[in-house]
Coordinates of C-alpha atoms and ligand atoms in Angstrom, one line a residue:
M93 CA -4.8 -13.2 -35.8
K94 CA -6.7 -10.9 -33.5
Q95 CA -6.2 -7.1 -33.9
Y96 CA -7.0 -4.5 -31.3
D97 CA -6.5 -0.7 -30.8
V98 CA -5.0 -1.4 -27.4
V99 CA -3.8 -4.5 -25.6
I100 CA -3.4 -4.2 -21.8
I101 CA -1.3 -6.8 -19.9
G102 CA -2.4 -7.5 -16.3
A103 CA -5.8 -7.0 -14.7
G104 CA -4.8 -5.5 -11.4
P105 CA -6.0 -2.0 -10.4
A106 CA -3.9 -0.4 -13.2
G107 CA -4.9 -2.7 -16.1
E108 CA -8.5 -3.1 -15.1
K109 CA -9.1 0.7 -14.8
C110 CA -7.1 1.6 -17.9
S111 CA -9.0 -1.0 -20.1
A112 CA -12.4 0.3 -18.8
Y113 CA -11.5 4.0 -19.5
L114 CA -10.3 3.2 -23.1
A115 CA -13.3 0.9 -24.0
T116 CA -15.8 3.5 -22.7
E117 CA -14.1 6.0 -25.1
G118 CA -14.8 3.6 -28.0
K119 CA -11.4 1.9 -28.3
K120 CA -11.3 -1.8 -29.2
V121 CA -9.5 -3.2 -26.1
C122 CA -8.1 -6.6 -25.1
L123 CA -7.2 -7.2 -21.4
I124 CA -4.9 -10.1 -20.8
E125 CA -4.7 -11.6 -17.3
K126 CA -2.4 -14.5 -16.3
N127 CA -5.1 -16.2 -14.3
E128 CA -8.9 -16.2 -14.4
N129 CA -9.0 -16.1 -10.5
H130 CA -6.7 -13.2 -10.4
I131 CA -8.8 -10.4 -11.8
G132 CA -8.2 -7.4 -9.4
G133 CA -4.5 -8.3 -9.2
T134 CA -2.5 -8.2 -6.0
C135 CA -4.7 -5.5 -4.5
L136 CA -7.8 -7.6 -4.5
N137 CA -6.4 -11.0 -4.1
E138 CA -3.3 -10.7 -1.8
G139 CA -3.0 -7.1 -0.9
C140 CA -5.2 -4.1 0.1
I141 CA -8.5 -5.8 0.4
P142 CA -7.7 -9.0 2.4
A143 CA -5.1 -7.1 4.5
K144 CA -7.7 -4.5 5.6
L145 CA -10.3 -7.3 6.2
Y146 CA -7.9 -9.1 8.5
L147 CA -7.2 -5.8 10.4
E148 CA -10.9 -5.1 10.7
S149 CA -11.5 -8.5 12.2
V150 CA -9.3 -7.7 15.2
A151 CA -9.9 -4.0 15.5
C152 CA -12.2 -4.3 18.5
L153 CA -9.7 -6.7 20.2
G154 CA -7.2 -3.9 20.1
K155 CA -9.6 -1.8 22.1
K156 CA -10.5 -4.6 24.6
K157 CA -9.2 -2.9 27.7
Y158 CA -10.9 0.4 26.9
L159 CA -14.2 -1.3 26.0
E160 CA -14.1 -3.1 29.3
S161 CA -13.6 0.2 31.1
L162 CA -16.9 1.3 29.4
G163 CA -18.7 -1.7 30.9
L164 CA -18.6 -4.0 27.9
S165 CA -17.3 -7.5 28.9
M166 CA -15.0 -9.0 26.3
Q167 CA -14.2 -12.1 28.5
E168 CA -15.8 -14.6 26.0
A169 CA -14.2 -13.1 22.9
R170 CA -12.9 -15.9 20.7
F171 CA -11.1 -15.8 17.4
D172 CA -11.2 -18.4 14.7
M173 CA -8.7 -18.0 11.9
S174 CA -10.4 -20.5 9.6
V175 CA -13.7 -18.5 9.8
L176 CA -11.9 -15.3 8.8
K177 CA -10.2 -17.2 5.9
N178 CA -13.6 -18.4 4.6
K179 CA -15.0 -14.9 5.0
K180 CA -12.0 -13.6 3.0
I181 CA -12.7 -16.1 0.2
S182 CA -16.3 -15.2 -0.1
L183 CA -15.7 -11.4 0.0
L184 CA -13.0 -11.6 -2.6
D185 CA -15.2 -13.8 -4.8
Q186 CA -18.0 -11.2 -4.6
I187 CA -15.7 -8.3 -5.5
R188 CA -14.0 -10.3 -8.3
K189 CA -17.4 -11.2 -9.8
G190 CA -18.4 -7.5 -9.7
A191 CA -15.1 -6.5 -11.4
T192 CA -15.4 -9.2 -14.0
L193 CA -18.9 -8.1 -14.9
G194 CA -17.7 -4.5 -15.0
I195 CA -15.0 -5.3 -17.5
K196 CA -17.4 -7.2 -19.6
K197 CA -20.0 -4.4 -19.5
S198 CA -17.5 -1.8 -20.6
G199 CA -16.9 -3.9 -23.8
V200 CA -13.4 -5.1 -23.1
D201 CA -12.4 -8.5 -24.4
T202 CA -10.6 -10.6 -21.8
I203 CA -8.1 -13.3 -22.5
F204 CA -6.5 -15.5 -19.8
G205 CA -2.9 -16.6 -20.0
L206 CA 0.7 -15.3 -19.7
A207 CA 1.4 -12.6 -22.3
S208 CA 4.8 -12.0 -23.7
F209 CA 6.0 -9.7 -26.5
V210 CA 6.9 -11.3 -29.8
D211 CA 7.8 -8.0 -31.4
E212 CA 6.8 -4.3 -31.1
K213 CA 3.3 -4.9 -32.4
S214 CA 2.3 -8.3 -31.1
V215 CA 2.1 -10.5 -28.0
H216 CA 1.9 -14.2 -27.6
V217 CA -0.7 -15.7 -25.2
E218 CA -1.4 -19.5 -24.9
G219 CA -0.5 -20.3 -28.5
E220 CA -2.3 -17.2 -29.9
I221 CA -0.8 -14.1 -31.4
I222 CA -2.5 -10.8 -30.6
Q223 CA -1.7 -7.6 -32.4
A224 CA -2.4 -4.0 -31.4
D225 CA -1.5 -0.4 -32.3
K226 CA -0.8 0.4 -28.6
F227 CA 0.1 -1.6 -25.5
V228 CA -0.1 -0.9 -21.8
I229 CA 2.0 -3.0 -19.5
A230 CA 0.4 -3.4 -16.0
T231 CA 2.0 -6.6 -14.7
G232 CA 2.4 -5.3 -11.2
S233 CA 4.7 -6.6 -8.5
I234 CA 5.7 -9.7 -6.6
H235 CA 7.1 -10.6 -3.2
R236 CA 10.6 -9.2 -2.8
P237 CA 12.8 -12.1 -1.7
H238 CA 15.1 -11.8 1.3
P239 CA 18.7 -12.7 0.6
L240 CA 18.7 -15.3 3.3
L241 CA 15.2 -16.1 4.4
K242 CA 13.6 -17.9 1.5
V243 CA 9.9 -18.4 1.7
D244 CA 8.9 -22.1 2.4
K245 CA 5.2 -21.3 2.9
K246 CA 5.3 -23.1 6.3
Q247 CA 7.7 -21.5 8.7
I248 CA 9.0 -18.7 6.6
I249 CA 6.1 -16.9 4.8
S250 CA 5.4 -13.8 2.7
S251 CA 2.3 -11.6 3.1
D252 CA 0.5 -13.9 0.5
E253 CA 0.7 -16.8 3.0
V254 CA -0.7 -14.9 5.9
F255 CA -4.1 -15.2 4.2
E256 CA -3.7 -19.0 4.0
L257 CA -3.0 -19.5 7.8
E258 CA -5.5 -21.8 9.5
K259 CA -4.3 -21.1 13.0
V260 CA -2.8 -18.2 15.0
P261 CA 1.0 -18.7 15.7
E262 CA 2.4 -18.2 19.2
S263 CA 5.2 -16.0 18.1
I264 CA 6.2 -14.2 14.9
L265 CA 9.2 -12.3 13.6
V266 CA 8.2 -9.7 11.1
V267 CA 11.3 -8.9 8.9
G268 CA 10.7 -5.4 7.5
G269 CA 9.0 -2.5 9.3
G270 CA 7.4 -0.8 6.3
A271 CA 3.7 -0.4 5.8
I272 CA 2.9 -4.1 5.1
G273 CA 5.1 -5.3 8.0
C274 CA 3.6 -2.8 10.5
E275 CA 0.0 -3.7 9.4
F276 CA 0.6 -7.4 10.0
A277 CA 2.4 -6.7 13.3
T278 CA -0.8 -5.0 14.4
F279 CA -3.0 -7.9 13.3
F280 CA -1.0 -10.5 15.2
N281 CA -0.4 -8.3 18.2
S282 CA -4.2 -7.8 18.6
L283 CA -4.6 -11.6 18.7
G284 CA -2.1 -11.8 21.6
V285 CA 0.8 -13.2 19.5
S286 CA 4.3 -12.3 20.6
V287 CA 5.4 -10.0 17.8
H288 CA 8.9 -8.8 17.0
I289 CA 9.6 -6.4 14.1
A290 CA 13.2 -6.4 12.7
E291 CA 13.7 -3.4 10.5
F292 CA 16.9 -3.0 8.5
T293 CA 17.0 0.9 8.4
S294 CA 17.1 3.2 11.4
N295 CA 13.3 3.9 11.4
L296 CA 9.9 2.1 10.9
V297 CA 7.9 3.2 7.9
P298 CA 11.1 4.7 6.4
A299 CA 9.3 6.9 3.8
E300 CA 7.6 8.9 6.6
D301 CA 9.2 11.8 8.6
A302 CA 11.3 10.8 11.7
D303 CA 8.9 12.3 14.2
V304 CA 6.0 10.1 12.8
A305 CA 8.3 7.0 12.7
K306 CA 9.5 7.5 16.3
T307 CA 5.9 8.0 17.6
L308 CA 4.9 4.8 15.8
K309 CA 7.7 2.8 17.4
R310 CA 6.8 4.1 20.8
E311 CA 3.1 3.3 20.3
L312 CA 3.7 -0.2 18.9
E313 CA 6.0 -0.9 21.8
R314 CA 3.4 0.4 24.2
K315 CA 1.1 -2.3 22.8
G316 CA 3.7 -5.0 23.5
I317 CA 5.3 -5.3 20.0
K318 CA 9.1 -5.6 20.2
V319 CA 10.8 -3.3 17.6
T320 CA 14.5 -3.6 16.6
L321 CA 15.9 -1.0 14.2
S322 CA 19.1 -1.3 12.1
A323 CA 18.6 -5.1 12.4
N324 CA 20.1 -7.6 9.9
V325 CA 19.2 -11.3 10.1
T326 CA 22.5 -13.1 9.4
S327 CA 21.6 -16.7 10.0
F328 CA 18.8 -19.0 10.9
V329 CA 18.1 -22.7 11.8
K330 CA 14.8 -24.4 11.2
N331 CA 13.6 -26.8 13.9
E332 CA 10.4 -28.8 13.8
N333 CA 8.2 -26.1 15.5
S334 CA 10.4 -23.0 15.4
V335 CA 13.0 -21.1 13.6
E336 CA 16.1 -19.9 15.5
I337 CA 17.4 -16.5 14.3
K338 CA 20.6 -14.6 14.7
M339 CA 20.4 -10.9 13.9
E340 CA 23.0 -8.2 14.1
T341 CA 21.9 -4.9 15.5
A342 CA 23.5 -1.6 16.5
R343 CA 23.5 -2.9 20.1
G344 CA 25.0 -6.3 19.4
V345 CA 23.7 -9.7 18.3
I346 CA 20.2 -10.9 19.1
E347 CA 19.4 -14.6 19.2
A348 CA 15.8 -15.7 19.4
S349 CA 13.4 -18.3 18.3
Y350 CA 9.9 -17.8 16.6
E351 CA 7.1 -20.1 15.5
L352 CA 6.8 -18.1 12.2
I353 CA 8.8 -15.7 10.2
L354 CA 7.1 -13.2 7.9
V355 CA 9.3 -11.6 5.3
S356 CA 7.9 -8.2 4.2
I357 CA 10.8 -6.2 2.8
G358 CA 8.9 -4.7 -0.1
R359 CA 7.8 -5.7 -3.5
S360 CA 9.7 -6.3 -6.8
P361 CA 8.5 -5.2 -10.2
N362 CA 7.1 -8.1 -12.2
S363 CA 8.8 -7.5 -15.6
A364 CA 10.7 -10.7 -16.2
N365 CA 9.5 -13.2 -18.9
I366 CA 7.3 -10.7 -20.8
G367 CA 9.7 -10.3 -23.7
L368 CA 10.6 -6.6 -23.0
E369 CA 13.7 -6.9 -25.3
N370 CA 11.5 -8.1 -28.2
A371 CA 9.6 -4.8 -28.0
K372 CA 12.7 -2.5 -27.4
I373 CA 11.5 -1.7 -23.9
K374 CA 14.2 -0.8 -21.3
S375 CA 14.1 -1.6 -17.7
E376 CA 16.3 -0.7 -14.7
K377 CA 16.5 -3.0 -11.7
G378 CA 13.4 -4.7 -13.0
F379 CA 11.3 -1.4 -13.2
I380 CA 10.2 -0.5 -16.7
V381 CA 11.6 2.9 -17.6
V382 CA 8.9 5.5 -18.5
D383 CA 8.9 9.2 -19.4
E384 CA 6.7 11.8 -17.7
H385 CA 3.7 10.7 -19.8
L386 CA 4.3 7.0 -18.8
K387 CA 5.5 6.1 -22.2
T388 CA 8.2 3.4 -22.3
T389 CA 11.3 3.5 -24.5
N390 CA 9.0 2.2 -27.3
P391 CA 6.6 5.2 -28.2
N392 CA 3.6 2.9 -28.7
I393 CA 3.9 1.1 -25.4
Y394 CA 3.0 2.5 -22.0
A395 CA 3.6 1.1 -18.5
I396 CA 1.7 1.8 -15.3
G397 CA 1.3 0.6 -11.7
D398 CA 3.8 -1.3 -9.5
V399 CA 5.9 -2.3 -12.5
I400 CA 7.2 1.3 -12.9
P401 CA 9.3 3.2 -10.2
T402 CA 6.4 5.2 -8.8
P403 CA 5.0 4.5 -5.3
S404 CA 3.5 0.9 -5.1
L405 CA 0.0 1.9 -4.2
A406 CA -3.3 0.9 -5.8
H407 CA -4.5 4.6 -6.0
V408 CA -1.3 5.6 -7.7
A409 CA -2.0 2.8 -10.2
Y410 CA -5.6 4.1 -10.7
N411 CA -4.3 7.6 -11.4
E412 CA -1.7 6.3 -13.9
A413 CA -4.3 4.2 -15.6
K414 CA -6.5 7.3 -16.2
T415 CA -3.5 9.3 -17.3
V416 CA -2.4 6.7 -19.9
A417 CA -6.0 6.2 -21.2
Y418 CA -6.1 10.0 -21.7
N419 CA -2.7 10.0 -23.4
I420 CA -3.7 7.2 -25.8
I421 CA -7.0 9.0 -26.8
N422 CA -5.7 12.5 -27.0
K423 CA -2.9 14.3 -28.9
S424 CA -2.1 16.5 -25.9
Q425 CA -0.3 14.5 -23.2
K426 CA -0.9 14.5 -19.4
E427 CA 1.4 13.7 -16.4
P428 CA 0.1 11.7 -13.4
S429 CA -0.8 13.6 -10.3
K430 CA 2.1 14.1 -7.9
I431 CA 0.1 14.7 -4.7
I432 CA -0.1 11.2 -3.4
P433 CA -1.6 10.1 0.0
F434 CA 0.5 7.4 1.7
V435 CA -1.5 5.2 4.1
T436 CA -0.5 2.6 6.7
F437 CA -3.4 0.8 8.4
C438 CA -1.5 -0.3 11.5
N439 CA -2.6 0.8 15.0
P440 CA -2.1 3.7 15.3
Q441 CA -2.7 4.5 11.7
V442 CA -0.1 6.6 9.8
A443 CA -0.8 8.8 6.8
S444 CA 0.9 11.6 4.9
V445 CA 0.4 13.7 1.8
G446 CA 2.3 16.3 -0.3
L447 CA 5.8 17.4 0.7
N448 CA 7.3 16.0 3.9
E449 CA 10.1 17.6 5.9
K450 CA 12.8 15.5 4.1
M451 CA 11.5 16.7 0.7
L452 CA 11.2 20.4 1.9
K453 CA 14.7 20.4 3.2
K454 CA 16.0 18.8 0.0
Q455 CA 14.2 21.4 -2.1
N456 CA 15.4 24.3 0.1
I457 CA 11.9 25.4 0.8
E458 CA 11.5 27.5 4.0
Y459 CA 8.6 26.0 6.0
V460 CA 6.9 26.1 9.3
V461 CA 5.5 23.1 11.1
I462 CA 2.1 23.3 13.0
K463 CA 1.5 20.3 15.2
Q464 CA -1.5 19.3 17.2
F465 CA -1.5 16.3 19.6
F466 CA -4.7 14.3 19.8
K467 CA -4.2 14.5 23.6
S468 CA -6.2 17.7 23.5
N469 CA -9.0 16.3 21.3
S470 CA -12.1 15.2 23.1
K471 CA -13.2 12.7 20.4
A472 CA -9.9 10.9 20.5
K473 CA -10.4 10.5 24.3
I474 CA -14.0 9.3 23.8
K475 CA -12.7 6.7 21.3
G476 CA -10.2 5.5 23.9
D477 CA -6.9 6.4 22.3
D478 CA -5.5 10.0 22.3
G479 CA -2.0 9.0 21.1
G480 CA -0.4 10.6 18.1
F481 CA -0.7 14.0 16.3
I482 CA -1.5 15.9 13.1
K483 CA 1.1 18.1 11.6
L484 CA 0.8 20.6 8.7
L485 CA 3.8 21.8 6.8
C486 CA 3.3 25.2 5.1
D487 CA 5.4 27.7 3.2
K488 CA 7.0 30.1 5.7
E489 CA 6.0 33.3 3.9
S490 CA 2.7 32.5 2.0
K491 CA 1.4 30.0 4.6
I492 CA 0.2 27.8 1.8
I493 CA -0.2 24.2 3.0
L494 CA 2.4 22.1 1.2
G495 CA 2.0 18.8 3.0
G496 CA 1.0 17.1 6.2
A497 CA 1.2 13.9 8.2
I498 CA -1.1 12.2 10.8
I499 CA -0.4 9.4 13.3
G500 CA -3.4 8.3 15.3
Q501 CA -6.9 7.0 14.9
E502 CA -8.6 7.3 11.5
A503 CA -5.4 8.9 10.1
T504 CA -6.0 7.1 6.7
E505 CA -9.4 8.9 6.5
I506 CA -8.5 12.4 7.9
I507 CA -5.5 12.6 5.5
H508 CA -7.9 13.4 2.6
Q509 CA -8.7 16.7 4.2
I510 CA -5.0 17.7 4.0
L511 CA -5.0 16.2 0.5
I512 CA -7.7 18.7 -0.5
C513 CA -5.8 21.6 1.2
V514 CA -2.6 20.8 -0.7
N515 CA -4.4 20.2 -4.0
Q516 CA -6.3 23.5 -3.7
K517 CA -3.2 25.4 -2.4
L518 CA -5.2 26.5 0.7
T519 CA -3.5 28.6 3.3
I520 CA -3.6 28.4 7.1
Q521 CA -5.9 31.5 7.0
D522 CA -8.4 29.5 4.7
L523 CA -8.5 26.7 7.3
K524 CA -9.1 29.2 10.2
E525 CA -12.2 30.6 8.5
M526 CA -13.9 27.2 8.2
I527 CA -16.2 25.5 10.7
F528 CA -15.3 22.0 11.7
A529 CA -17.9 19.8 13.5
H530 CA -17.5 19.1 17.2
P531 CA -16.6 16.6 18.6
T532 CA -14.6 15.1 15.8
L533 CA -11.0 14.0 15.2
S534 CA -10.9 16.3 12.2
E535 CA -11.5 19.2 14.5
S536 CA -7.8 19.0 15.4
L537 CA -7.1 20.5 12.0
W538 CA -9.0 23.6 12.8
E539 CA -7.8 23.8 16.5
M540 CA -4.2 23.7 15.4
V541 CA -4.4 26.7 13.2
E542 CA -6.7 28.6 15.6
K543 CA -4.4 28.6 18.6
Ligands
LIG762 P1 -1.0 -5.9 -9.6 O1 -2.2 -5.6 -8.7 O2 0.1 -6.7 -9.1 O3 -1.7 -6.7 -10.9 C1 -0.9 -7.1 -11.9 C2 -1.7 -8.2 -12.6 O4 -0.9 -8.6 -13.8 C3 -1.8 -9.5 -11.8 O5 -3.2 -9.9 -11.7 C4 -1.0 -10.6 -12.5 O6 -1.6 -11.9 -12.5 C5 -1.0 -10.0 -14.0 N1 0.1 -10.5 -14.8 C6 1.4 -10.4 -14.4 N2 2.2 -10.8 -15.5 C7 1.4 -11.1 -16.5 C8 1.6 -11.6 -17.8 N3 2.8 -11.8 -18.3 N4 0.5 -11.8 -18.6 C9 -0.8 -11.6 -18.1 N5 -1.0 -11.2 -16.8 C10 0.0 -10.9 -16.0 N6 -1.9 -0.4 -1.9 C11 -2.7 0.6 -1.4 O7 -2.9 1.5 -2.2 N7 -3.4 0.5 -0.2 C12 -3.2 -0.6 0.6 O8 -3.7 -0.6 1.7 C13 -2.3 -1.6 0.2 N8 -2.2 -2.8 0.9 C14 -1.4 -3.8 0.5 C15 -1.2 -4.9 1.3 C16 -0.4 -5.9 0.9 C17 -0.2 -7.1 1.7 C18 0.2 -5.9 -0.4 C19 1.1 -7.0 -0.9 C20 0.0 -4.8 -1.3 C21 -0.7 -3.7 -0.8 N9 -0.9 -2.6 -1.6 C22 -1.7 -1.5 -1.1 C23 -0.3 -2.4 -2.9 C24 -1.2 -2.7 -4.1 O9 -1.7 -4.0 -3.9 C25 -0.5 -2.5 -5.4 O10 0.0 -1.2 -5.4 C26 -1.5 -2.7 -6.6 O11 -2.0 -3.9 -6.6 C27 -0.7 -2.4 -7.9 O12 -1.6 -2.6 -9.0 P2 -1.0 -3.1 -10.4 O13 -2.3 -3.2 -11.2 O14 0.1 -2.3 -10.8 O15 -0.4 -4.6 -10.2

């Protein structure tokens, strides 16, 4: 029977990072991953990396009209989905090999197979029992099924199957207007596909403030994407080459037909079949219950990443991995960082960090909003799209920056400047005294406090 200091279940961003931190600190670590070809987890194989590669492949198509106005002819532009799919396979292989080598170099033992708790001190993997003093569960998340639209991988797909498509569909209904839905809507829209987003709640990207969500809806519609809010698909009929849908909306029933349906209504925690009850670990709605130090209801077992009820983001998983590694090594215990950047890579991009208006109101914090539209930014004009804005939210009295949001080009990059402001408790006056380079999109941050 093999014995380790720590066993980590799942080699996604959470498990991979946590195992490396612990092994580097001299712990005897075993990382168990379901599938040899799934090192890197959802993020590498069906999430962040392929999704952003797909968006990059069509980024210049989204700017076609503007580039033509600059004298660049895009008449001959052609797109081949199978070429992109092959590029994805080779890129993921390359990154996976690097990650596998990194795990090996850090001294972590890797075992492939499905792990399940036998009792509080051991797991079962492929006929083998592995024991440890501490465990970390990092089994991530899976596609969240729609109550009606079951994925058939042909006409009704999840985000996983987008990366398997060999050809571009003529029309697509994206069910769910969260980050993943909006990103894929941008991808297909850039390729000239007729795209319709049906979102159940009253706003796209529901976690963001209403002004950001409303601007996003307007900008997506300007690009030709149809957006229906408060929409509920109530029935469907599959034909040979299309799916007919009926959806109830605030303005009545919509009936329409699409070549493809993409279901993107979120992710579900992947905690079934790992024997939680055998190790006295509690879960709620599938999410593993943890305390502020990420300890489960069993004091020797931690859980991190998408399997716990914190935001389902790879960088949140990284931060939790680091926190748990620290907590396993040290007597003093840390909590994960609460200042989290949220990023959506659609066009226009959306990003936010720190407290948003909903949170500030809920916490009864008096605040002021400072907003700057990219319309007055020359770099945005040079880049051919001056839609969107940056807003800062700061404490009414002290003017300390508590949060911010951006909708527009490069929002997912610029947001880190607001992240630093929030993290370092900078004030509006601090920003005023800095020099921002010209002409840049970031300059808007300085212009907005200077006026
Ligand atoms: P996962 O990455 O899901 O990894 C869990 C691993 O555990 C898997 O490899 C699985 O095979 C393994 N496993 C499960 N059960 C067992 C078991 N019993 N035994 C052994 N192994 C097991 N996040 C961002 O931050 N930015 C983005 O731009 C972004 N884009 C995304 C786009 C899409 C389309 C999707 C689907 C997700 C995206 N995400 C993004 C979310 C991100 O992928 C997840 O937050 C991240 O992968 C979570 O990491 P994790 O380690 O918790 O879980």
